[in-house]
Short mmCIF file of C-alpha atoms in Angstrom, two decimals:
data_model
loop_
_atom_site.label_atom_id
_atom_site.label_comp_id
_atom_site.label_asym_id
_atom_site.label_seq_id
_atom_site.Cartn_x
_atom_site.Cartn_y
_atom_site.Cartn_z
CA MET A 1 64.01 85.01 92.30
CA ARG A 2 65.95 82.38 90.63
CA HIS A 3 67.81 79.70 92.28
CA THR A 4 71.09 80.99 91.68
CA ASN A 5 74.07 82.32 93.10
CA LYS A 6 75.24 85.52 90.88
CA ARG A 7 73.67 88.67 90.68
CA ILE A 8 72.51 90.05 87.60
CA MET A 9 72.93 93.88 88.68
CA LYS A 10 75.45 95.76 90.04
CA ALA A 11 75.39 99.24 90.93
CA ILE A 12 77.94 101.79 89.63
CA GLY A 13 77.43 104.06 91.80
CA LEU A 14 75.75 103.11 95.36
CA ALA A 15 73.34 105.17 97.32
CA VAL A 16 72.76 104.40 101.15
CA LEU A 17 69.52 106.33 102.40
CA ALA A 18 69.90 104.95 105.80
CA ILE A 19 66.68 106.28 108.13
CA ALA A 20 66.29 105.48 112.23
CA VAL A 21 62.24 104.48 112.57
CA LEU A 22 62.90 103.91 116.46
CA THR A 23 63.93 106.05 119.28
CA GLY A 24 67.63 105.87 120.58
CA CYS A 25 69.20 107.22 117.31
CA ASN A 26 71.31 110.75 117.54
CA PHE A 27 71.79 112.35 114.23
CA GLU A 28 74.99 114.48 113.76
CA ILE A 29 77.29 115.42 110.96
CA ASN A 30 80.85 114.04 111.55
CA VAL A 31 83.47 113.24 109.08
CA PHE A 32 84.50 109.61 109.51
CA PRO A 33 88.29 109.61 110.49
CA GLY A 34 90.64 107.55 108.98
CA PHE A 35 89.31 106.18 105.75
CA ALA A 36 89.28 108.07 102.47
CA THR A 37 87.59 105.41 100.27
CA ARG A 38 83.95 105.34 100.30
CA SER A 39 81.72 102.22 101.16
CA ASP A 40 78.13 101.38 101.44
CA LEU A 41 78.14 101.44 105.69
CA THR A 42 80.53 101.92 108.28
CA PHE A 43 79.78 100.44 111.88
CA GLU A 44 82.23 101.90 114.51
CA LEU A 45 82.37 101.03 117.98
CA VAL A 46 83.93 102.91 120.79
CA TRP A 47 84.53 102.79 124.28
CA ASP A 48 86.97 104.40 127.06
CA ASN A 49 87.91 101.69 129.70
CA SER A 50 91.39 100.24 128.58
CA ASN A 51 90.56 97.49 130.81
CA VAL A 52 87.84 95.90 128.92
CA ASP A 53 87.93 94.78 125.49
CA LEU A 54 84.88 94.64 123.15
CA ASP A 55 84.06 92.78 119.80
CA LEU A 56 82.07 94.39 117.24
CA TYR A 57 79.93 91.79 115.18
CA LEU A 58 78.00 91.95 111.95
CA THR A 59 76.17 89.09 110.95
CA TYR A 60 74.21 88.42 107.63
CA PRO A 61 72.83 85.35 105.74
CA ASP A 62 74.92 82.91 104.42
CA PRO A 63 75.26 82.40 100.63
CA ASP A 64 72.66 80.06 98.91
CA THR A 65 70.37 80.85 102.05
CA THR A 66 68.12 83.72 100.80
CA THR A 67 67.08 82.21 97.36
CA VAL A 68 63.00 82.16 97.91
CA ALA A 69 60.81 79.76 95.94
CA GLY A 70 58.13 81.50 94.09
CA GLY A 71 60.05 85.24 94.27
CA VAL A 72 61.26 87.83 97.33
CA PRO A 73 59.14 88.36 100.25
CA PRO A 74 57.18 91.90 100.02
CA TYR A 75 58.36 94.34 102.85
CA THR A 76 54.84 95.42 103.58
CA ASN A 77 55.46 96.81 107.57
CA ILE A 78 58.63 97.64 109.41
CA GLN A 79 57.67 95.14 112.04
CA ASP A 80 58.47 92.39 109.11
CA ALA A 81 61.98 92.77 109.80
CA TYR A 82 61.57 91.80 113.17
CA ALA A 83 58.96 88.58 112.29
CA ALA A 84 60.45 85.22 113.01
CA GLY A 85 59.95 84.28 109.18
CA THR A 86 58.21 84.57 106.01
CA ALA A 87 55.80 81.95 104.23
CA LEU A 88 58.38 82.29 101.20
CA GLY A 89 62.03 82.61 103.11
CA GLU A 90 64.44 80.06 103.25
CA PRO A 91 66.55 79.51 106.24
CA GLY A 92 69.20 82.63 106.93
CA PHE A 93 66.72 85.32 105.71
CA PHE A 94 66.24 86.62 109.49
CA PRO A 95 68.65 86.18 112.13
CA GLU A 96 65.85 84.37 114.02
CA ASP A 97 66.41 81.60 111.36
CA GLY A 98 68.94 79.59 113.52
CA THR A 99 72.91 79.75 113.70
CA GLY A 100 73.75 77.62 111.25
CA ARG A 101 72.23 79.68 108.12
CA ARG A 102 74.18 83.13 109.14
CA ALA A 103 78.05 84.65 108.49
CA ARG A 104 79.02 86.81 110.79
CA VAL A 105 82.35 89.46 110.24
CA HIS A 106 84.29 90.16 113.33
CA ALA A 107 87.76 90.24 115.00
CA GLY A 108 88.80 86.60 114.22
CA ASN A 109 86.59 86.32 110.59
CA THR A 110 87.60 89.58 109.26
CA ARG A 111 85.68 89.42 105.51
CA SER A 112 82.77 88.29 104.68
CA ALA A 113 82.07 85.42 102.13
CA ASP A 114 82.61 87.54 99.34
CA GLY A 115 84.86 90.50 100.64
CA ASN A 116 82.08 92.88 100.71
CA ALA A 117 82.46 93.36 104.72
CA GLU A 118 85.72 93.92 106.17
CA PHE A 119 86.71 94.55 109.97
CA PHE A 120 89.07 96.98 110.86
CA ALA A 121 91.10 97.97 114.34
CA PRO A 122 92.48 100.99 113.59
CA ARG A 123 93.39 101.95 117.08
CA ALA A 124 92.85 101.07 120.94
CA ARG A 125 89.12 100.93 122.02
CA THR A 126 87.70 101.09 118.95
CA GLU A 127 86.56 98.38 116.40
CA ILE A 128 85.06 98.91 112.68
CA ILE A 129 83.03 97.10 110.47
CA ARG A 130 82.86 98.68 106.81
CA VAL A 131 80.72 97.30 104.10
CA TRP A 132 81.48 97.93 100.41
CA ASP A 133 78.46 96.38 99.09
CA ILE A 134 75.61 93.81 100.18
CA PRO A 135 77.51 91.11 102.01
CA PHE A 136 75.79 88.26 100.90
CA GLU A 137 74.83 86.51 97.54
CA TYR A 138 70.93 86.85 96.89
CA GLY A 139 70.66 84.97 93.97
CA SER A 140 69.30 86.74 90.29
CA LEU A 141 66.22 89.18 90.63
CA VAL A 142 63.64 89.24 88.03
CA ALA A 143 61.04 91.95 87.54
CA GLY A 144 58.83 90.56 89.70
CA ASP A 145 61.24 90.40 92.90
CA PHE A 146 60.67 94.39 93.15
CA ASN A 147 57.11 93.71 94.64
CA THR A 148 57.37 96.31 97.73
CA SER A 149 55.93 99.57 97.14
CA PRO A 150 57.30 102.72 99.35
CA GLY A 151 54.77 103.55 101.86
CA SER A 152 54.29 105.41 105.41
CA ALA A 153 54.18 101.38 107.24
CA ASN A 154 57.55 100.38 105.69
CA ALA A 155 59.07 103.78 105.64
CA LEU A 156 61.03 103.36 102.30
CA PRO A 157 60.93 106.30 100.18
CA GLY A 158 58.98 107.08 96.73
CA GLY A 159 59.86 106.98 93.44
CA ARG A 160 61.00 103.22 93.35
CA THR A 161 59.98 99.60 93.86
CA TYR A 162 62.05 97.36 96.25
CA ALA A 163 63.25 94.15 96.11
CA TRP A 164 63.71 92.58 99.77
CA VAL A 165 66.66 90.46 99.68
CA GLY A 166 68.06 89.87 103.43
CA VAL A 167 68.38 91.20 106.88
CA MET A 168 71.83 92.00 108.56
CA GLU A 169 72.69 92.45 112.68
CA VAL A 170 75.06 94.43 114.48
CA TYR A 171 76.39 92.80 118.23
CA VAL A 172 78.44 93.83 120.92
CA TRP A 173 80.30 91.31 123.13
CA GLY A 174 82.02 91.58 125.91
CA HIS A 175 85.13 89.43 125.02
CA ASP A 176 87.29 90.41 127.68
CA GLY A 177 84.93 92.00 130.35
CA ASN A 178 81.16 93.40 130.13
CA VAL A 179 79.75 95.95 127.77
CA SER A 180 78.32 97.68 130.95
CA ASP A 181 81.77 98.57 132.45
CA ALA A 182 83.83 99.49 129.12
CA GLY A 183 82.66 103.14 129.85
CA SER A 184 80.47 104.97 127.50
CA PRO A 185 80.53 102.25 124.61
CA THR A 186 78.84 103.45 121.59
CA VAL A 187 78.36 101.94 117.94
CA ASN A 188 78.37 104.99 115.23
CA VAL A 189 76.70 104.43 111.98
CA TYR A 190 78.31 106.07 108.60
CA ASP A 191 77.05 106.80 104.87
CA ASN A 192 78.88 106.39 101.94
CA THR A 193 80.19 110.18 102.10
CA ASN A 194 81.73 108.98 105.86
CA THR A 195 79.00 111.23 107.36
CA LYS A 196 77.43 110.02 110.91
CA ILE A 197 74.44 109.41 110.75
CA ALA A 198 73.04 107.93 113.87
CA SER A 199 74.81 106.90 117.40
CA PHE A 200 73.60 103.96 119.43
CA PRO A 201 74.48 104.68 122.78
CA ILE A 202 74.70 101.40 125.64
CA ASP A 203 72.91 101.92 128.75
CA GLU A 204 75.45 100.96 131.88
CA SER A 205 73.18 101.25 134.26
CA THR A 206 72.73 97.22 134.36
CA HIS A 207 74.70 94.26 133.74
CA ILE A 208 75.62 93.62 129.72
CA LYS A 209 77.65 91.06 128.18
CA GLY A 210 76.61 91.11 125.04
CA LEU A 211 73.73 92.46 123.17
CA SER A 212 72.57 93.26 119.91
CA VAL A 213 72.06 96.74 118.60
CA ALA A 214 70.97 97.73 115.16
CA ARG A 215 69.18 95.67 112.74
CA ILE A 216 69.38 96.32 108.88
CA PRO A 217 67.04 94.99 106.47
CA VAL A 218 68.76 94.82 102.95
CA PHE A 219 66.99 95.76 99.69
CA ARG A 220 67.67 96.36 96.01
CA THR A 221 66.06 99.41 94.17
CA SER A 222 64.38 98.95 90.73
CA ASP A 223 67.07 101.71 89.69
CA GLY A 224 69.83 99.16 90.59
CA LEU A 225 70.84 100.73 93.77
CA ASN A 226 71.68 99.28 97.42
CA TYR A 227 69.22 100.66 100.19
CA TYR A 228 69.73 99.73 103.90
CA GLN A 229 67.42 100.83 106.98
CA ILE A 230 68.96 101.14 109.78
CA LEU A 231 66.44 100.03 112.98
CA LEU A 232 67.16 100.26 116.61
CA ASP A 233 67.35 96.62 118.09
CA LYS A 234 68.63 96.39 121.59
CA ARG A 235 68.70 92.43 123.05
CA LEU A 236 70.65 91.05 125.60
CA ILE A 237 72.52 88.32 124.98
CA ASN A 238 74.21 85.64 127.19
CA ASP A 239 76.84 83.73 125.05
CA THR A 240 78.46 84.21 121.61
CA GLY A 241 76.16 81.33 120.32
CA GLN A 242 73.36 83.77 120.36
CA ILE A 243 75.43 86.09 118.19
CA ARG A 244 73.87 84.55 114.94
CA SER A 245 70.56 83.95 115.93
CA ILE A 246 68.01 86.53 118.35
CA ALA A 247 65.52 84.13 120.02
CA PRO A 248 63.08 85.85 122.21
CA GLU A 249 64.19 84.14 125.63
CA ALA A 250 67.74 85.89 125.37
CA ASP A 251 65.98 89.02 126.16
CA TYR A 252 67.10 89.04 130.05
CA TYR A 253 69.88 88.60 131.96
CA ILE A 254 69.42 87.41 135.84
CA LEU A 255 71.43 89.45 138.52
CA GLY A 256 70.32 88.15 141.63
CA VAL A 257 70.13 89.93 144.73
CA GLU A 258 70.20 88.70 148.85
CA GLY A 259 68.79 90.91 151.24
CA THR A 260 69.95 91.48 154.76
CA ASP A 261 68.50 89.33 157.70
CA ASP A 262 66.86 92.11 160.15
CA GLU A 263 65.93 89.92 163.08
#
């Protein structure tokens, strides 16, 4: 991948072949309400309690941070999407690479830098982020960047090779109240035909102020399309500063309970 901000390929017809490779996804067919225009992906957050206000976030690499000296890193295994970094990757490629090298779309920042992801709030207790195209610049790809071959370890479908260009992440935060008090909070994912392909219900049996929900490795295919994997990635966060970076130490919430004195 050369160090330039302009892409040399743009798909005319975009294909989303989202898969769930971890537990926690319910697959069902459902027409997405209210939109006729197709997008690559749509993330919808819904909840029941009108006394709680939730925020939906989508993070992605900042421009100029995903170009890689010497080529695009291969995606040999699904666990590569959860690694702390790659030998070739620059900051921003992974969520763990730091808060300063990732951007985000949410209620207060409604569009990605190039406008390819946008936030909507069409009705009460619903927030939506639509991804029209890969929402970040990833440099000009060359033939050697398509270095990932499909296989059982990476769960990519056959018939093409792939260039792994970055990782997105979806979060839910309790702007007013807690996520665990919101009443059946759920993140739904729709493909480019507005068909619901996955649902991520959020457990309400314990205190949750905020959490990540799904991780999305992003690819360009050798035949010129966008491809996204939808991976379960539920981790607790304790403040909005962690929305751009998922450190392992964020995976807890301390709830202190004092017992009675039975003397």
